[in-house]
Amino acid sequence: MKNVEFKQVDSCCAPTLEKKKVSPLESLNQGELTHLPVVIIGAGPIGLAAAAHLIEAGQSFIILEAGTKVGENISQWGHVRLFSPWQYNVDKAAGRLLSKKGWIAPAPDDLPTGHELRDLYLLPLAELPEIQSNLHLNSRVVGISRKNTDKMKTASREKQPFMIYVEEEGEAKRYEARAIIDASGTWGHANPVLASGVLTPGEQALRNHIFYGIPDVFGIDRERYTDRHIAVVGSGHSALNTLLDLAKLQELNSGMTLTWIMRKDHVEEAYGGEASDQLEARGELGRRIHELVDSGKITVVTPFYIQELKQEGKQITISGEQHGELHVVAHIDEIIVNAGSRPDLSFLRELRLSIDPTTESVATLAPLIDPNVHSCGTVRPHGEKELRHMEQGLYIVGMKSYGRAPTFLMATGYEQVRSVVAFLAGDLDAAAKVELDLPETGVCSLNRSKVQVAEQTSDCSSSCSN
């Protein structure tokens, strides 16, 4: 952004609300920042839930959403059906606010699609006057710092408000805040296809043949995959969803060929809990994929570590290592990458973050969410205390708080923001009392006839988005 002057915006951008208690954060600042709002980044399920809890706690806030509408990321995978039912997808505070306006909650056991989650829940929530009046769309955060204070300065740091630099409707603006709740998620920051995790020029050059996420194969993407040889890369639930959709299309297109590439030692590790999974729909994914593999409709290449993509005419050759030797998967028309995602920490660079160097999650969370030993249902409840950074008043919540770990569920994010908001409102007892009832996957450790594994059981990035 060149030659742009940031416009100072009135820092009190929400109606004055009665405050129930004074938090330690406010006491430390001796009242100097109490008049400023909490800034929420992202208007997805977790960001809007944070707003709902702030309303109930009598705290002022604004929401900054980069998209043109709430839940914009979700709309990009709206055709996908979640494996978690409505009872886990509606935040309690949000539900209470909606109920006061006559909203009728969907049946708790029904499984919504992404579009239904947005249309039946997020849009009505965003239209509540208390939220709508404080919601800024087309507002992309480009940087955050302490006012007149860079990352190096320590003296009186906590007494300075946060300064949020935003590109809003094409205009540069800045807001002051007493606390930050970053619920921007990880969507749009997909991991590359190479096993090394490096995005190479070769992969970038083939972007017209690569799709990151779950394509709408019965909608706008149908023609792209008809009568093609398609390689699906990944082993989480996003990959399973993709393969199931492609297999249905394959029944109508005999020319389609499906190759499934992953790094697991055995394909059975990707099936998950099947019948033993407490989320029936999640277990059903593994069971159905198991049948397709056994029937020969999907060719599995594993363990395979992709090292290079090369265009050969109009097709792609995938080269890599399998069992210590060079292996090639040739004549690929399209690649679909379901290898997870990673957080964008760039606009937080001037703040003092506590980030685990391996998972890129909030540091205290790292041993609790390690995908090598935890599934979505086995991560123990956690809240404000575990989400703290060196930068007092900054909280990264939702999928982004997990970094690269894919074991996140929406219900976890709702409990995170409930605890964070309780702390900001001064209710320390409520902040410390963290309770969460999540379904176990039944597959944190599996006893197979050939192998016992402690595995990453769920790629929740598509089904449990921020």
CSV table of C-alpha atoms in Angstrom, one decimal, residues 111-391:
chain,number,residue,atom,x,y,z
A,111,LEU,CA,-26.4,-32.1,9.9
A,112,PRO,CA,-26.2,-28.8,8.2
A,113,THR,CA,-24.3,-27.9,5.0
A,114,GLY,CA,-22.0,-24.9,5.0
A,115,HIS,CA,-24.7,-22.9,3.2
A,116,GLU,CA,-27.3,-23.9,5.8
A,117,LEU,CA,-24.9,-23.0,8.7
A,118,ARG,CA,-24.5,-19.5,7.2
A,119,ASP,CA,-28.1,-18.9,6.0
A,120,LEU,CA,-30.0,-20.4,9.0
A,121,TYR,CA,-27.6,-19.2,11.8
A,122,LEU,CA,-24.9,-16.8,10.9
A,123,LEU,CA,-26.9,-14.4,8.8
A,124,PRO,CA,-29.7,-14.0,11.4
A,125,LEU,CA,-27.1,-13.6,14.1
A,126,ALA,CA,-25.3,-10.8,12.1
A,127,GLU,CA,-28.6,-9.1,11.5
A,128,LEU,CA,-29.3,-8.5,15.2
A,129,PRO,CA,-29.1,-4.8,15.7
A,130,GLU,CA,-26.5,-5.1,18.5
A,131,ILE,CA,-24.2,-6.9,16.1
A,132,GLN,CA,-25.1,-5.3,12.8
A,133,SER,CA,-24.4,-1.8,14.1
A,134,ASN,CA,-20.8,-2.8,15.0
A,135,LEU,CA,-20.0,-4.9,12.0
A,136,HIS,CA,-17.6,-3.6,9.3
A,137,LEU,CA,-17.5,-5.6,6.1
A,138,ASN,CA,-14.8,-5.3,3.4
A,139,SER,CA,-12.4,-4.4,6.2
A,140,ARG,CA,-9.1,-6.2,5.9
A,141,VAL,CA,-6.7,-5.9,8.8
A,142,VAL,CA,-3.2,-5.2,7.5
A,143,GLY,CA,-1.3,-4.6,10.7
A,144,ILE,CA,-1.7,-4.3,14.5
A,145,SER,CA,0.6,-2.7,17.0
A,146,ARG,CA,0.5,-0.8,20.3
A,147,LYS,CA,0.0,2.9,19.8
A,148,ASN,CA,3.3,4.7,19.2
A,149,THR,CA,5.0,1.5,20.3
A,150,ASP,CA,6.8,-1.1,18.2
A,151,LYS,CA,7.6,-4.7,19.1
A,152,MET,CA,10.9,-3.8,20.7
A,153,LYS,CA,9.6,-1.3,23.3
A,154,THR,CA,8.7,-2.7,26.8
A,155,ALA,CA,8.2,0.3,29.0
A,156,SER,CA,4.5,1.0,29.7
A,157,ARG,CA,3.6,-1.3,26.9
A,158,GLU,CA,0.3,-2.6,28.4
A,159,LYS,CA,-0.9,1.0,29.0
A,160,GLN,CA,-0.9,1.7,25.3
A,161,PRO,CA,-4.0,0.8,23.3
A,162,PHE,CA,-3.9,-1.5,20.4
A,163,MET,CA,-3.8,0.3,17.0
A,164,ILE,CA,-5.4,-1.7,14.2
A,165,TYR,CA,-4.6,-0.7,10.6
A,166,VAL,CA,-7.4,-1.6,8.2
A,167,GLU,CA,-8.2,-1.3,4.5
A,168,GLU,CA,-11.9,-0.6,4.7
A,169,GLU,CA,-14.0,-0.2,1.5
A,170,GLY,CA,-10.8,0.8,-0.3
A,171,GLU,CA,-9.9,3.4,2.3
A,172,ALA,CA,-7.1,3.2,4.9
A,173,LYS,CA,-8.4,3.5,8.5
A,174,ARG,CA,-7.2,2.7,11.9
A,175,TYR,CA,-9.0,1.8,15.1
A,176,GLU,CA,-7.9,1.8,18.8
A,177,ALA,CA,-8.8,-1.1,21.0
A,178,ARG,CA,-8.2,-2.3,24.6
A,179,ALA,CA,-8.2,-6.0,23.5
A,180,ILE,CA,-8.0,-8.1,20.3
A,181,ILE,CA,-9.9,-11.3,19.6
A,182,ASP,CA,-8.4,-12.7,16.3
A,183,ALA,CA,-10.9,-15.2,14.9
A,184,SER,CA,-9.8,-14.9,11.3
A,185,GLY,CA,-9.2,-18.6,10.9
A,186,THR,CA,-6.9,-20.3,8.5
A,187,TRP,CA,-9.0,-20.6,5.3
A,188,GLY,CA,-7.3,-19.4,2.2
A,189,HIS,CA,-3.8,-20.4,3.5
A,190,ALA,CA,-3.7,-24.0,2.4
A,191,ASN,CA,-0.6,-26.2,2.8
A,192,PRO,CA,1.1,-26.9,-0.4
A,193,VAL,CA,1.2,-30.3,-2.1
A,194,LEU,CA,4.9,-31.1,-1.5
A,195,ALA,CA,5.7,-33.2,1.5
A,196,SER,CA,8.3,-30.7,2.5
A,197,GLY,CA,5.6,-28.0,3.1
A,198,VAL,CA,7.3,-25.6,0.7
A,199,LEU,CA,5.3,-23.8,-2.0
A,200,THR,CA,7.6,-24.0,-5.1
A,201,PRO,CA,7.4,-22.1,-8.3
A,202,GLY,CA,6.6,-25.4,-10.0
A,203,GLU,CA,3.5,-25.9,-8.0
A,204,GLN,CA,2.5,-22.2,-8.5
A,205,ALA,CA,2.9,-22.6,-12.3
A,206,LEU,CA,0.4,-25.4,-12.2
A,207,ARG,CA,-2.3,-23.5,-10.2
A,208,ASN,CA,-4.8,-23.9,-13.0
A,209,HIS,CA,-4.7,-27.7,-12.5
A,210,ILE,CA,-4.7,-27.6,-8.7
A,211,PHE,CA,-7.6,-27.0,-6.4
A,212,TYR,CA,-7.1,-26.5,-2.6
A,213,GLY,CA,-10.2,-27.6,-0.7
A,214,ILE,CA,-13.3,-29.5,-1.5
A,215,PRO,CA,-14.6,-28.6,-5.0
A,216,ASP,CA,-18.3,-28.5,-5.9
A,217,VAL,CA,-18.2,-31.4,-8.3
A,218,PHE,CA,-21.9,-31.4,-8.8
A,219,GLY,CA,-22.1,-27.7,-9.3
A,220,ILE,CA,-19.7,-25.2,-10.8
A,221,ASP,CA,-16.7,-27.6,-10.8
A,222,ARG,CA,-18.4,-30.5,-12.5
A,223,GLU,CA,-17.1,-30.0,-16.0
A,224,ARG,CA,-13.6,-29.6,-14.7
A,225,TYR,CA,-13.5,-33.1,-13.3
A,226,THR,CA,-15.6,-35.0,-15.8
A,227,ASP,CA,-13.7,-37.8,-17.6
A,228,ARG,CA,-10.4,-36.8,-16.0
A,229,HIS,CA,-7.7,-38.6,-14.0
A,230,ILE,CA,-7.8,-36.9,-10.6
A,231,ALA,CA,-5.3,-37.2,-7.8
A,232,VAL,CA,-6.6,-36.3,-4.3
A,233,VAL,CA,-3.8,-35.5,-1.8
A,234,GLY,CA,-4.4,-35.8,1.9
A,235,SER,CA,-5.9,-38.2,4.5
A,236,GLY,CA,-8.2,-36.1,6.6
A,237,HIS,CA,-12.0,-35.7,6.4
A,238,SER,CA,-11.7,-33.1,3.7
A,239,ALA,CA,-10.0,-35.7,1.5
A,240,LEU,CA,-12.7,-38.2,2.4
A,241,ASN,CA,-15.5,-35.8,1.5
A,242,THR,CA,-13.7,-35.0,-1.8
A,243,LEU,CA,-13.3,-38.6,-2.7
A,244,LEU,CA,-16.9,-39.5,-1.9
A,245,ASP,CA,-18.2,-36.7,-4.2
A,246,LEU,CA,-15.8,-37.7,-7.0
A,247,ALA,CA,-16.9,-41.3,-6.7
A,248,LYS,CA,-20.5,-40.3,-7.1
A,249,LEU,CA,-19.6,-38.4,-10.3
A,250,GLN,CA,-17.5,-41.3,-11.4
A,251,GLU,CA,-20.6,-43.5,-11.5
A,252,LEU,CA,-21.9,-41.1,-14.3
A,253,ASN,CA,-18.6,-40.8,-16.1
A,254,SER,CA,-16.8,-44.0,-16.9
A,255,GLY,CA,-13.8,-42.0,-18.1
A,256,MET,CA,-12.9,-40.8,-14.6
A,257,THR,CA,-10.0,-42.3,-12.7
A,258,LEU,CA,-9.4,-41.6,-9.0
A,259,THR,CA,-6.0,-41.8,-7.3
A,260,TRP,CA,-5.6,-41.2,-3.6
A,261,ILE,CA,-2.2,-40.1,-2.4
A,262,MET,CA,-1.2,-39.8,1.3
A,263,ARG,CA,1.7,-40.2,3.6
A,264,LYS,CA,0.2,-42.7,6.1
A,265,ASP,CA,1.9,-46.1,6.4
A,266,HIS,CA,-1.4,-47.9,5.8
A,267,VAL,CA,-4.6,-46.7,4.2
A,268,GLU,CA,-6.6,-48.1,7.2
A,269,GLU,CA,-5.3,-45.3,9.3
A,270,ALA,CA,-7.3,-42.9,7.3
A,271,TYR,CA,-10.7,-44.6,7.8
A,272,GLY,CA,-11.0,-43.3,11.4
A,273,GLY,CA,-13.4,-44.8,13.9
A,274,GLU,CA,-16.0,-45.9,11.3
A,275,ALA,CA,-18.8,-47.6,13.4
A,276,SER,CA,-17.2,-46.7,16.7
A,277,ASP,CA,-17.1,-42.9,16.1
A,278,GLN,CA,-19.5,-41.1,18.4
A,279,LEU,CA,-20.2,-38.7,15.6
A,280,GLU,CA,-22.1,-41.0,13.3
A,281,ALA,CA,-21.6,-38.9,10.2
A,282,ARG,CA,-17.9,-38.7,10.7
A,283,GLY,CA,-17.6,-42.5,11.1
A,284,GLU,CA,-19.8,-43.0,8.1
A,285,LEU,CA,-17.2,-41.1,5.9
A,286,GLY,CA,-14.5,-43.6,6.8
A,287,ARG,CA,-16.8,-46.6,6.3
A,288,ARG,CA,-17.9,-45.5,2.8
A,289,ILE,CA,-14.3,-44.7,1.7
A,290,HIS,CA,-13.2,-48.1,3.0
A,291,GLU,CA,-15.8,-49.8,0.7
A,292,LEU,CA,-14.7,-47.7,-2.3
A,293,VAL,CA,-11.1,-48.6,-1.8
A,294,ASP,CA,-11.9,-52.3,-1.4
A,295,SER,CA,-14.0,-52.2,-4.6
A,296,GLY,CA,-11.1,-50.8,-6.6
A,297,LYS,CA,-12.9,-47.6,-7.5
A,298,ILE,CA,-10.1,-45.6,-5.8
A,299,THR,CA,-6.4,-46.4,-6.3
A,300,VAL,CA,-4.4,-45.7,-3.2
A,301,VAL,CA,-0.7,-44.7,-3.3
A,302,THR,CA,0.7,-44.7,0.3
A,303,PRO,CA,3.0,-43.9,1.9
A,304,PHE,CA,4.0,-41.4,-0.7
A,305,TYR,CA,6.1,-38.3,-0.2
A,306,ILE,CA,5.6,-35.9,-3.1
A,307,GLN,CA,8.8,-34.1,-4.1
A,308,GLU,CA,8.0,-32.6,-7.5
A,309,LEU,CA,5.2,-31.8,-9.9
A,310,LYS,CA,6.0,-31.6,-13.6
A,311,GLN,CA,3.8,-30.8,-16.6
A,312,GLU,CA,4.0,-33.3,-19.4
A,313,GLY,CA,2.0,-32.0,-22.3
A,314,LYS,CA,-1.5,-31.3,-20.9
A,315,GLN,CA,-1.0,-33.6,-18.0
A,316,ILE,CA,1.0,-33.7,-14.8
A,317,THR,CA,3.5,-36.2,-13.5
A,318,ILE,CA,3.9,-36.4,-9.7
A,319,SER,CA,7.3,-37.6,-8.5
A,320,GLY,CA,8.1,-38.7,-5.0
A,321,GLU,CA,9.5,-41.2,-2.6
A,322,GLN,CA,7.7,-44.5,-1.6
A,323,HIS,CA,9.4,-47.0,0.7
A,324,GLY,CA,12.7,-45.2,0.1
A,325,GLU,CA,12.6,-45.4,-3.7
A,326,LEU,CA,11.6,-43.0,-6.4
A,327,HIS,CA,8.0,-43.4,-7.5
A,328,VAL,CA,6.0,-41.7,-10.2
A,329,VAL,CA,2.3,-41.1,-10.6
A,330,ALA,CA,1.7,-40.1,-14.2
A,331,HIS,CA,-1.0,-38.9,-16.5
A,332,ILE,CA,-2.8,-36.8,-13.9
A,333,ASP,CA,-5.2,-34.2,-15.3
A,334,GLU,CA,-6.2,-32.5,-12.0
A,335,ILE,CA,-4.9,-32.4,-8.4
A,336,ILE,CA,-7.1,-31.7,-5.4
A,337,VAL,CA,-5.1,-30.8,-2.3
A,338,ASN,CA,-6.6,-31.6,1.1
A,339,ALA,CA,-3.5,-31.3,3.2
A,340,GLY,CA,-4.7,-28.8,5.8
A,341,SER,CA,-3.9,-25.2,6.3
A,342,ARG,CA,-1.7,-22.8,8.2
A,343,PRO,CA,-2.3,-19.5,10.1
A,344,ASP,CA,-1.5,-16.1,8.7
A,345,LEU,CA,0.4,-14.3,11.4
A,346,SER,CA,1.8,-11.5,9.2
A,347,PHE,CA,-0.5,-8.8,10.4
A,348,LEU,CA,0.4,-9.6,14.0
A,349,ARG,CA,4.1,-9.2,13.4
A,350,GLU,CA,4.5,-6.1,15.6
A,351,LEU,CA,2.9,-7.8,18.6
A,352,ARG,CA,4.7,-10.2,21.1
A,353,LEU,CA,3.2,-13.5,20.2
A,354,SER,CA,3.5,-16.8,22.1
A,355,ILE,CA,3.5,-19.2,19.2
A,356,ASP,CA,4.7,-22.8,19.2
A,357,PRO,CA,7.4,-23.2,16.6
A,358,THR,CA,6.1,-26.6,15.5
A,359,THR,CA,2.3,-26.4,15.3
A,360,GLU,CA,2.2,-22.6,14.9
A,361,SER,CA,-0.6,-22.7,17.5
A,362,VAL,CA,-0.8,-20.7,20.7
A,363,ALA,CA,2.2,-22.0,22.6
A,364,THR,CA,0.3,-23.3,25.7
A,365,LEU,CA,-2.1,-25.2,23.4
A,366,ALA,CA,0.5,-27.1,21.5
A,367,PRO,CA,0.9,-30.2,23.8
A,368,LEU,CA,-2.9,-30.3,24.3
A,369,ILE,CA,-3.7,-30.5,20.5
A,370,ASP,CA,-0.8,-32.4,19.1
A,371,PRO,CA,-2.5,-34.2,16.1
A,372,ASN,CA,-0.1,-37.1,16.6
A,373,VAL,CA,-1.9,-38.1,19.8
A,374,HIS,CA,-5.2,-36.1,19.8
A,375,SER,CA,-8.4,-36.2,17.7
A,376,CYS,CA,-11.1,-33.5,17.7
A,377,GLY,CA,-12.8,-35.2,20.6
A,378,THR,CA,-9.8,-35.8,22.9
A,379,VAL,CA,-8.5,-32.3,23.2
A,380,ARG,CA,-9.2,-31.3,26.8
A,381,PRO,CA,-11.3,-28.1,27.5
A,382,HIS,CA,-9.3,-24.9,27.6
A,383,GLY,CA,-9.9,-21.3,27.8
A,384,GLU,CA,-8.5,-17.8,28.4
A,385,LYS,CA,-5.6,-19.0,30.5
A,386,GLU,CA,-4.3,-21.3,27.8
A,387,LEU,CA,-4.9,-18.7,25.1
A,388,ARG,CA,-2.8,-15.9,26.6
A,389,HIS,CA,0.1,-14.4,24.7
A,390,MET,CA,3.1,-12.3,25.9
A,391,GLU,CA,1.1,-9.4,24.5
